[in-house]
Amino acid sequence: MAADRLAPNYTMLIVEDDTDALEALQTALARRYPELNLVAATNGAQGLQLFRQLRPQIVMSDIQMPGMSGIEMVQKLRSLAPETRVIIITAHLESRLLLDCLNLNVSRYLVKPVAKELLFEAVDDSLERIELEHQLKAQNVALLQSREQLRLALDAAALGTWDYRPGTGQVTWDERSQVMFGLEGVQVEYRNVLGRIHPEDRNRVDLAVQRAGETSGGDYHQEFRVVWPDGSIHWVSSQGKVYRDAEGEPRFIGANLDITARVQATEQLLLSESRYRGLFSSLQEGFSLLEGVIGPDGIDYRFLEVNPAFERLTGLRREQLIGKQLSLVFPDLEERWLNCLASVAITGQPARLEHCSQGSDRYYEVQVYSPEKGQVAALYLDVSERRKLQMEREKIERLESLGVLAGGIAHDFNNILMAITGNISLARLQLDKESPLDARLEDSEKAVAKATALTRQLLTFARGGEPVRKSVCTQALICEAASLFLSGGNCKAELKLPEDLWQLNADPGQIHQALNNLILNAVQAMPSGGTLTLSAANQVIDAGYGRGLVPGRYLKIVIADEGCGIPSELLAKIFDPYFTTKPKGSGLGLASVFSIVKRHEGAISVWSTPGSGTSFELLLPAASQSEQALAEPRVEPEPPPARCAAQGQAILVMDDEEMIRNLASQMLNRLGYRTTTCCDGAQAVDLYRQNLESDPFAAVILDMTVPGGMGGKEAAYRIRSMDSDAVLIISSGYTADPFLDEKREMRVNGLVAKPYNLKQLSDELCRAMGTA
């Protein structure tokens, strides 16, 4: 190969340990091949390193070299680039070396001293092979590109060709047509093709082929179904033209197109239109489509379409709406509606309205949009349940915020009542039972009891009123609540309580209070007498029920009276705290009922017709099937324990209120105990530790809530950790109920809620010390 035919950027690596021989090779090759990039190495290791860096196309190497031999170097570079051309130059001619070179696919084997003609011939041969390989690769790439372009063109057209000669019955077609008909082989007979066509289309296609073949230049075009061997149906569009050969025989040439997807899409469109019409008619949301028109008073809108739900919503039939102008059908339409429609029609931007149907007390969210220029559509979504849930949620949030305030008020109020109750108890002990002052103090105690009941109602929807649930007999609970208010009155009760009623999972005291409030309201609504109906039923709530209820088993309790009823404008307010229509009412009764039901994760609803009566419906969670009723809903208090001998035992009292500490100390002293007082839990722990060895406390009374300091709960834990036998009694201005679940965990011995009198304190203290 001449030097001017060399491709540029070829590199040749020469590896020779004889520097004179290396220089001679470089000189001769540089003159012969000026465009060839020559690099040199004096040993195998250096040569292998240069090969990794430069990846030369040709390697010329000696065999015998110090360190790594030429054979070893070639073995390693073969694993890196098997296509590299290798020329071996050696002074030895041994069969073993020749065999190694053959195994390594060496291009040439030259024996020293090498004649220039043989050297150049070996290099020319390597360069020619490299050029040929490059050209072959380029041709292969071009061929692959041409084939890919042809394939893409055929795929884009999705056409299959065919050639039919009626005289011989032979059909020649390409692979695409073969696939369309589900037939194997490229050349088949016409009868085989006809046999693949659907029986219902076969005669029509055959007749069209015969008619087209009767004249030269006849056109043929048919669409038909093809049945594949697996039974599946495919659609083919076939068209062609008839020609005559030299002998005058007809010849069909044409193309096939698979139109299965198009036919299926058309069928799907028709089906979708049918389904759309069905869905449009069965849509629960009202829908109306209008187009803008110019009316006598400016822009107006004409009804184009409405669905049955819109007819039910408006009470108008479709025939009364289609083609009519909006201003004529609804002459009193609000200005905000007209402004909204105009804005959507002009800008094309969707809008949203809220609408309340006065006649049905339903709330709608109206989504207004423009499906096409000049048209306005409105979709009426019934959001009545969502709106009611939102109103109920807002009511709960109001109750919760008021509950925090009420809890604080009740706590402080109970501390005040505690001082009054305790001092009255002490004062009555110092008076003769026949004294007129004793009667006055007894009346005062009754007044305090009423005030205490009021604080309990406050605490029902405060943080201290969380229910302590257990399994409760539903029938017994309802019967007892009814008997308290209906015995001896002019109202009678009608109980509808099935025997298979599930048990409630509830706080019996709180549910009893809720039923009492509802029954009392019902009795007061029937001053002239009447029937109060109390019914209950099992009900399973699923996920779609709503009203914020968790799916599961519930008891539905309905309390219905025949009283005066509640005006509709007041129904939304009856559960608000401090709202009342009674001259002497506190406004906390129904608020407490609402709070109790919500804290039990239930729901409450009310229906009322003025002059006909009111019905309250409660949905309360039922106990699980495995649970059993633990006791009757109202457990009678245990007989008071015998008074224990004080014997001067020491009692530690912790309370943040100095007045309460002093009063408790006086009451305990009156009972014969020695007392020590402190104002927070940290002091109580220190005092208990100091006296544990010398003069241990027989009992500790701990106030649960200490603002800014350690409360009774943490103090109880710490005292229990240092003395497992300590007698601990909780005292709180909230309620003892939330601490019942913690009683076992803290190992608290007793609970006494403020306000308490001398007897209550004495009984609980003796009971706790007796069970310690």
Coordinates of C-alpha atoms in Angstrom, one line a residue, residues 37 45 73 166 213 242 308 313 319 349 358 377 382 387 401 419-420 436 489 515 528 599 612 627 652 713 762:
N37 CA 2.3 7.5 14.4
A45 CA 6.0 -4.2 30.5
M73 CA 2.8 -9.1 26.3
P166 CA -56.9 -15.4 -11.2
G213 CA -61.6 -8.8 -12.9
V242 CA -56.6 -5.1 -12.3
P308 CA -83.0 14.3 35.0
L313 CA -83.7 20.0 41.4
E319 CA -89.7 20.1 27.7
Q349 CA -62.3 30.8 33.2
Q358 CA -84.8 27.2 50.4
A377 CA -72.4 24.7 31.7
D382 CA -75.1 18.3 46.6
R387 CA -71.9 21.4 54.9
S401 CA -62.4 26.0 73.2
A419 CA -63.8 25.7 101.2
I420 CA -67.5 26.2 101.7
P436 CA -81.8 26.4 114.1
G489 CA -95.9 12.4 86.5
L515 CA -80.3 10.5 78.7
S528 CA -100.1 18.9 79.9
R599 CA -66.4 12.2 73.4
S612 CA -96.0 18.1 66.9
E627 CA -67.2 -8.2 75.9
L652 CA -49.3 14.7 104.3
K713 CA -49.4 12.4 89.2
S762 CA -63.0 10.3 106.3

